[in-house]
Tab-separated table of C-alpha atoms and ligand atoms in Angstrom:
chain	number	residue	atom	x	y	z
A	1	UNK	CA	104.730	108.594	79.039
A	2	UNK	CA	103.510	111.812	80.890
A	3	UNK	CA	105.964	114.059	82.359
A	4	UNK	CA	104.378	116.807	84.657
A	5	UNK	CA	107.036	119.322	86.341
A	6	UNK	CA	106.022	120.249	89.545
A	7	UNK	CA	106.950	124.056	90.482
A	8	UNK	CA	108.546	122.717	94.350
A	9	UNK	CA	107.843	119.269	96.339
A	10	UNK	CA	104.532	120.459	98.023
A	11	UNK	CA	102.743	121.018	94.214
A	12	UNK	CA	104.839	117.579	92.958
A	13	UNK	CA	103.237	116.061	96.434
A	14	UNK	CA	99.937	117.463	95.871
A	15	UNK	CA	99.309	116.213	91.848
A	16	UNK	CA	100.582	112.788	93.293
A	17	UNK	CA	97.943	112.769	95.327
A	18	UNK	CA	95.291	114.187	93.302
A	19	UNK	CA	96.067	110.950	90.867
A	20	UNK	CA	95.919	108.570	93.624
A	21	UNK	CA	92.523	109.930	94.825
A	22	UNK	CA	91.130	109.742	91.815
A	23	UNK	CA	92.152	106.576	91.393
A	24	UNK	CA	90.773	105.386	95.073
A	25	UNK	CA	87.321	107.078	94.334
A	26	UNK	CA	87.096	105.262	90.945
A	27	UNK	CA	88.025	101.994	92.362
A	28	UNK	CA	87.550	101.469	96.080
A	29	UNK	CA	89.254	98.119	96.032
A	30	UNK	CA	92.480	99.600	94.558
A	31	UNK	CA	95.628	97.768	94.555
A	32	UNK	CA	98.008	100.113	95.318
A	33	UNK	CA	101.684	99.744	95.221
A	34	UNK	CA	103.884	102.005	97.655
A	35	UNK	CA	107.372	103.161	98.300
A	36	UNK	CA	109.113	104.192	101.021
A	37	UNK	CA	112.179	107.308	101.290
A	38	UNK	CA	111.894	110.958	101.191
A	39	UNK	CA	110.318	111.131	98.170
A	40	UNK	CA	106.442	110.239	98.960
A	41	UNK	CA	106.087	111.810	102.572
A	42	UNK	CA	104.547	114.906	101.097
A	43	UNK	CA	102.149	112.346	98.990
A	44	UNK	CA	101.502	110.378	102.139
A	45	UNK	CA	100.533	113.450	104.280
A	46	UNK	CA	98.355	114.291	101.699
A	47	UNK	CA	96.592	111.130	101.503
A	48	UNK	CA	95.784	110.954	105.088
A	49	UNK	CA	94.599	114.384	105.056
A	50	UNK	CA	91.826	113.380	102.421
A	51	UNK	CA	91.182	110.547	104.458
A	52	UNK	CA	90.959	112.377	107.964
A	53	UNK	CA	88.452	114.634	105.588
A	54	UNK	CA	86.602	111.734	104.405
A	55	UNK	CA	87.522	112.300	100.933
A	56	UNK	CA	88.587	108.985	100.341
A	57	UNK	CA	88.627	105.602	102.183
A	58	UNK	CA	91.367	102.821	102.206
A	59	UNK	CA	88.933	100.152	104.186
A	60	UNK	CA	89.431	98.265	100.805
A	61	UNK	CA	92.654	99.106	99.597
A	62	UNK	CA	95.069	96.712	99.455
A	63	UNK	CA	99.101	98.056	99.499
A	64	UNK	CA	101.812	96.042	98.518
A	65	UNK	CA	105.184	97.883	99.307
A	66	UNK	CA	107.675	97.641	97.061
A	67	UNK	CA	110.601	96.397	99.216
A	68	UNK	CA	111.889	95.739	102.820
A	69	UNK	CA	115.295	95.145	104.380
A	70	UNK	CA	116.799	91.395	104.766
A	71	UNK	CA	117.079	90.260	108.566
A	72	UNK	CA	115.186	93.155	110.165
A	73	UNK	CA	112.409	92.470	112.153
A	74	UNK	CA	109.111	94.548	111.456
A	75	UNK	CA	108.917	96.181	114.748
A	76	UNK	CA	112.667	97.413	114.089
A	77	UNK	CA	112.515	100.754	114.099
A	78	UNK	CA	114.472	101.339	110.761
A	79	UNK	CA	112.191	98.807	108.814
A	80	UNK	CA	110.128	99.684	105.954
A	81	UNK	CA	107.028	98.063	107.813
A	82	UNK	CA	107.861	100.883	110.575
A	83	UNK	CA	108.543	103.574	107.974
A	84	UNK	CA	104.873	103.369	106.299
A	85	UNK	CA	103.395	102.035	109.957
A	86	UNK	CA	104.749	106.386	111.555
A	87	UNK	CA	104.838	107.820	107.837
A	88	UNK	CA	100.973	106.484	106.714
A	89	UNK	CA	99.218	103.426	107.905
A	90	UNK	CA	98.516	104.728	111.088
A	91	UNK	CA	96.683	107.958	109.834
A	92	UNK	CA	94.370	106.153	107.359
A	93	UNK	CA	91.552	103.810	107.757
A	94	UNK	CA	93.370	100.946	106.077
A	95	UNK	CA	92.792	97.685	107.302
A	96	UNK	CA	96.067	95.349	108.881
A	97	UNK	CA	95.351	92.304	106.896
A	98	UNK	CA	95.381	94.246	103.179
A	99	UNK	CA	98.862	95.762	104.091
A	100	UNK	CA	101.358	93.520	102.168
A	101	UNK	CA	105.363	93.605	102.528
A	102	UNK	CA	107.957	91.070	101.235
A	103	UNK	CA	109.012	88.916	104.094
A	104	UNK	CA	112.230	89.929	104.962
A	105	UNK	CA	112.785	87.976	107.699
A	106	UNK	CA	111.439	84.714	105.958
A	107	UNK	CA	113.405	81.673	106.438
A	108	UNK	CA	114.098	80.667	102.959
A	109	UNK	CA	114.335	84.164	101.090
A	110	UNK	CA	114.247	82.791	97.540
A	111	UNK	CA	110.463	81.482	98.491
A	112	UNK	CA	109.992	84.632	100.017
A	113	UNK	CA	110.186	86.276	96.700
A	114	UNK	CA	108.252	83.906	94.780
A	115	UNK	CA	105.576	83.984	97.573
A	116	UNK	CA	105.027	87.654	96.710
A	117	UNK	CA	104.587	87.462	93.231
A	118	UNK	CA	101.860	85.157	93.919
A	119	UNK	CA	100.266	87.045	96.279
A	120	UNK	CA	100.129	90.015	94.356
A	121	UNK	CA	98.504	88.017	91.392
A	122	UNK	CA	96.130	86.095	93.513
A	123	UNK	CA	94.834	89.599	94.009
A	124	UNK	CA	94.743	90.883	90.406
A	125	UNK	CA	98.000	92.655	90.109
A	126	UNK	CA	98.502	95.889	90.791
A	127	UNK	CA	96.049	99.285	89.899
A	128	UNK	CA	99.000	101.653	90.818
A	129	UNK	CA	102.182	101.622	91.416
A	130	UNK	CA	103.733	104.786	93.035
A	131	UNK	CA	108.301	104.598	92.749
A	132	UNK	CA	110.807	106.749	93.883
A	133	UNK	CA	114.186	106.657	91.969
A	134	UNK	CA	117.130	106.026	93.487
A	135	UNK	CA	120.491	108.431	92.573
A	136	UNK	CA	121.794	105.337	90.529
A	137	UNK	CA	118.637	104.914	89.052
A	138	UNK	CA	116.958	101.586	90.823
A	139	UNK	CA	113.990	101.636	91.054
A	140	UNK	CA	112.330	99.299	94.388
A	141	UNK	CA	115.858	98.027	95.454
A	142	UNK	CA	116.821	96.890	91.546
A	143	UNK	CA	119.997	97.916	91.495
A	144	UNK	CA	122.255	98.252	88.261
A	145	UNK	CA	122.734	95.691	86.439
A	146	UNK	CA	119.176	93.794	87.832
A	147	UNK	CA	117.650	91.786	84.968
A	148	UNK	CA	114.594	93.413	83.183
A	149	UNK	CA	112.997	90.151	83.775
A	150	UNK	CA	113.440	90.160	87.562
A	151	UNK	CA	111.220	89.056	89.733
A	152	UNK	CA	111.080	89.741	93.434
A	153	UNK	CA	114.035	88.732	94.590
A	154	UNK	CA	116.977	88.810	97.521
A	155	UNK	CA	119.516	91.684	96.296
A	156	UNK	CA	122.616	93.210	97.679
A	157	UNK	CA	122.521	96.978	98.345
A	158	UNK	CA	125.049	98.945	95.970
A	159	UNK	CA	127.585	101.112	98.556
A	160	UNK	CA	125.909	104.447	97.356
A	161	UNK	CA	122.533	103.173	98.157
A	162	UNK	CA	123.690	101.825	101.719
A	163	UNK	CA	125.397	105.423	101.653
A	164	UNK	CA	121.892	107.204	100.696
A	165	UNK	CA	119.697	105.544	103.113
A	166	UNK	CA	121.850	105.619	106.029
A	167	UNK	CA	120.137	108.571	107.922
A	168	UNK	CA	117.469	106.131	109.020
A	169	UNK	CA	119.761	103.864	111.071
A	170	UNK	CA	121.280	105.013	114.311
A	171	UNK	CA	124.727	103.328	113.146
A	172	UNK	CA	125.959	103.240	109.356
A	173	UNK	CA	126.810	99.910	109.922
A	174	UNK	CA	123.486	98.925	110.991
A	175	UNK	CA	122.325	98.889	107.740
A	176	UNK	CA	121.204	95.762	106.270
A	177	UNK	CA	123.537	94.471	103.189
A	178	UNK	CA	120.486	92.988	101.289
A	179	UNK	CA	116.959	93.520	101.271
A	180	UNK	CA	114.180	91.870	99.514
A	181	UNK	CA	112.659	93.756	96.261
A	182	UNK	CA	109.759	93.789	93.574
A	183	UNK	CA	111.555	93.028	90.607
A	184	UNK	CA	111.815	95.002	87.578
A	185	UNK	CA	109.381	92.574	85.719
A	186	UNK	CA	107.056	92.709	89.209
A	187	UNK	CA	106.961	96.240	88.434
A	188	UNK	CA	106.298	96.494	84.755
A	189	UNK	CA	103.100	94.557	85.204
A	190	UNK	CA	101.617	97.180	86.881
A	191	UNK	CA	98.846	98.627	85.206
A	192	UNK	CA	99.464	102.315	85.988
A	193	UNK	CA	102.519	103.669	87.680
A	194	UNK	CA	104.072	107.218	89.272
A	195	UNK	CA	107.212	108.116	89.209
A	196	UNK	CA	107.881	110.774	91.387
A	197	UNK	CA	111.543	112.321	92.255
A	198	UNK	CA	112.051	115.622	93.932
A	199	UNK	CA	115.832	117.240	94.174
A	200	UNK	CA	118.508	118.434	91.917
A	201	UNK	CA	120.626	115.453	92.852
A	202	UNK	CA	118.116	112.790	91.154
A	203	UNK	CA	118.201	115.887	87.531
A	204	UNK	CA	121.089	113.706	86.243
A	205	UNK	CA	119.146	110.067	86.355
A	206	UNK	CA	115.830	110.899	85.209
A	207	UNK	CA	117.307	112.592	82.308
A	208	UNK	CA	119.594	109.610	81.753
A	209	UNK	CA	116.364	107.295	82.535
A	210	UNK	CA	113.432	108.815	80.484
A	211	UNK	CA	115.257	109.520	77.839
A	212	UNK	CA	118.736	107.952	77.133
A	213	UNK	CA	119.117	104.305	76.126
A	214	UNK	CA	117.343	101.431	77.898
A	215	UNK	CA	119.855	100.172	79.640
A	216	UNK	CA	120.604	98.007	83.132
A	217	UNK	CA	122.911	100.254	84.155
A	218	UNK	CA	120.290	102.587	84.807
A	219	UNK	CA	117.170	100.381	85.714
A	220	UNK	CA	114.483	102.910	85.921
A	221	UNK	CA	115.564	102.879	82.228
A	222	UNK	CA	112.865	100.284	81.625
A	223	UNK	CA	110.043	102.689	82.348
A	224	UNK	CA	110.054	104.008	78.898
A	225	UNK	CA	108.457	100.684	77.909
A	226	UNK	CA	105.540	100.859	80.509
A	227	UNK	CA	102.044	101.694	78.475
A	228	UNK	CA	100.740	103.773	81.484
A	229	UNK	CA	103.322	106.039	82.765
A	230	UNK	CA	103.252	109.056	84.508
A	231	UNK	CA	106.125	111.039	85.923
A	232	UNK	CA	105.805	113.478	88.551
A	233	UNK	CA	108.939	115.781	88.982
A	234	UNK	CA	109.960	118.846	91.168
A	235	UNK	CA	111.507	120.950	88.756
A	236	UNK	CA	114.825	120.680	90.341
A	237	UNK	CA	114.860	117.305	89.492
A	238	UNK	CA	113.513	118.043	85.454
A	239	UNK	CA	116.506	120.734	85.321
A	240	UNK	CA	118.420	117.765	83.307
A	241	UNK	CA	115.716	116.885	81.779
A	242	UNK	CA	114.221	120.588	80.416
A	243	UNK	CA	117.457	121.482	79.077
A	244	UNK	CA	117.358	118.488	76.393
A	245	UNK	CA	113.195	119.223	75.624
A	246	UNK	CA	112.292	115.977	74.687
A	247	UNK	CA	109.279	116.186	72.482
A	248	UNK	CA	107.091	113.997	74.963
A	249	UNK	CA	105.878	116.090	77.540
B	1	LIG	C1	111.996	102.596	98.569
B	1	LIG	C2	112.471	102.325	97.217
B	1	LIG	C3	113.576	103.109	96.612
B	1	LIG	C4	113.393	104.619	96.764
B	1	LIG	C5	114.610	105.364	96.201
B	1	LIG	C6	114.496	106.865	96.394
B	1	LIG	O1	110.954	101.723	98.925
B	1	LIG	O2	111.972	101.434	96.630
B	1	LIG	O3	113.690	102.785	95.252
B	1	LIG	O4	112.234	105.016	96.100
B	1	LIG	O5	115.763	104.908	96.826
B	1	LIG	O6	114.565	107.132	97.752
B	1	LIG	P1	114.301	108.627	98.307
B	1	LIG	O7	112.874	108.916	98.042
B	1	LIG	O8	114.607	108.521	99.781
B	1	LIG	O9	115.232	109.508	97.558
């Protein structure tokens, strides 16, 4: 594992994207994996700044995002397809039919799931995968206590979750219960992935996840395993994580 501390959010934002251009001018047919939440916007505005400057092109970039809400349709406002729609897809030259989400609103959710594993296989897994962390330490929406050898799945949101991502509904209680995830094995097979986090509330969990035990209780736990790992942090969120000096960095 890399860890690179960031001195604020703009400089975490900006190395994030630095790797992810790279990455795009290495590969043009990239298979990227996104997140939504506070986290990436800085990333995101920086992507579609180096695409608006013709640094980079996502004509054949595929994204897979890493989770959406149960029950909410894609034009809802609060839906993840909406959040990367206003927060990214609409400022880059990315293509409608390579934008991937699991189908929330699918019929038979437990298909759903399986659907997008295959999907993401038929096209060769994922290059990148960029994650946020949550404050209890899921990572897409596994929460504690998901099975390392999850799949993408239906899931119930944990209370402080619900709690956490409640600013994007007009109404606290119009906030989906469940939502449809990557799971945690989905995620290890990735053959790269980011971690970002940014704020002194997350410098509690990525200390606990990077270097404490492997545990479910704190899924992003399971990231110590990956072979390609590399974590971005504002240094308010490494303030944990400094004070113990693991000899890794
Ligand atoms: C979002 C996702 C979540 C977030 C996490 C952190 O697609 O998968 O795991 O990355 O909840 O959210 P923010 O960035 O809002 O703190």
């Amino acid at each position: 594992m890399k860890i690179i501390i960031a001195k604020n959010y703009q400089a975490m934002s900006k190395l994030a994207a630095d790797l992810v251009i790279r990455e795009l001018k290495e590969k043009r047919q990239t298979t990227l994996g996104l997140p939504t939440g506070s986290t990436p916007l800085g990333l995101y505005k920086n992507l579609a700044k180096a695409c608006l400057g013709e640094k980079i092109s996502f004509k054949e970039v595929k994204t897979f995002n890493l989770d959406e809400y149960a029950g909410l349709a894609k034009t809802d406002g609060s839906s993840y397809h909406s959040f990367m729609q206003n927060k990214l897809f609409n400022f880059i030259d990315i293509k409608a039919k390579n934008i991937f989400f699991p189908d929330g609103q699918a019929k038979n959710l437990r298909q759903a799931g399986a659907k997008y594993d295959s999907l993401i296989k038929k096209h060769h897994g994922l290059d990148l995968l960029i994650l946020g962390i949550g404050l209890n330490g899921h990572i897409g929406f596994n929460e504690p206590g998901s099975d390392f050898n999850s799949k993408t799945r239906i899931v119930s949101l944990k209370e402080q979750t619900r709690r956490a991502n409640a600013k994007y509904f007009a109404k606290a209680e119009d906030m989906p219960r469940q939502a449809i995830t990557m799971g945690l094995a989905t995620i290890m097979k990735a053959r790269k992935i980011i971690l970002l986090a940014a704020g002194a509330k997350k410098s509690a969990m990525v200390k606990q996840a990077l270097t404490g035990k492997i545990t479910k209780s704190a899924p992003a736990s399971i990231l110590q395993n990956h072979k390609n790992l590399t974590v971005i942090l504002e240094n308010k969120a490494a303030k944990d994580l400094m004070a113990v000096k693991p000899h890794n960095y």
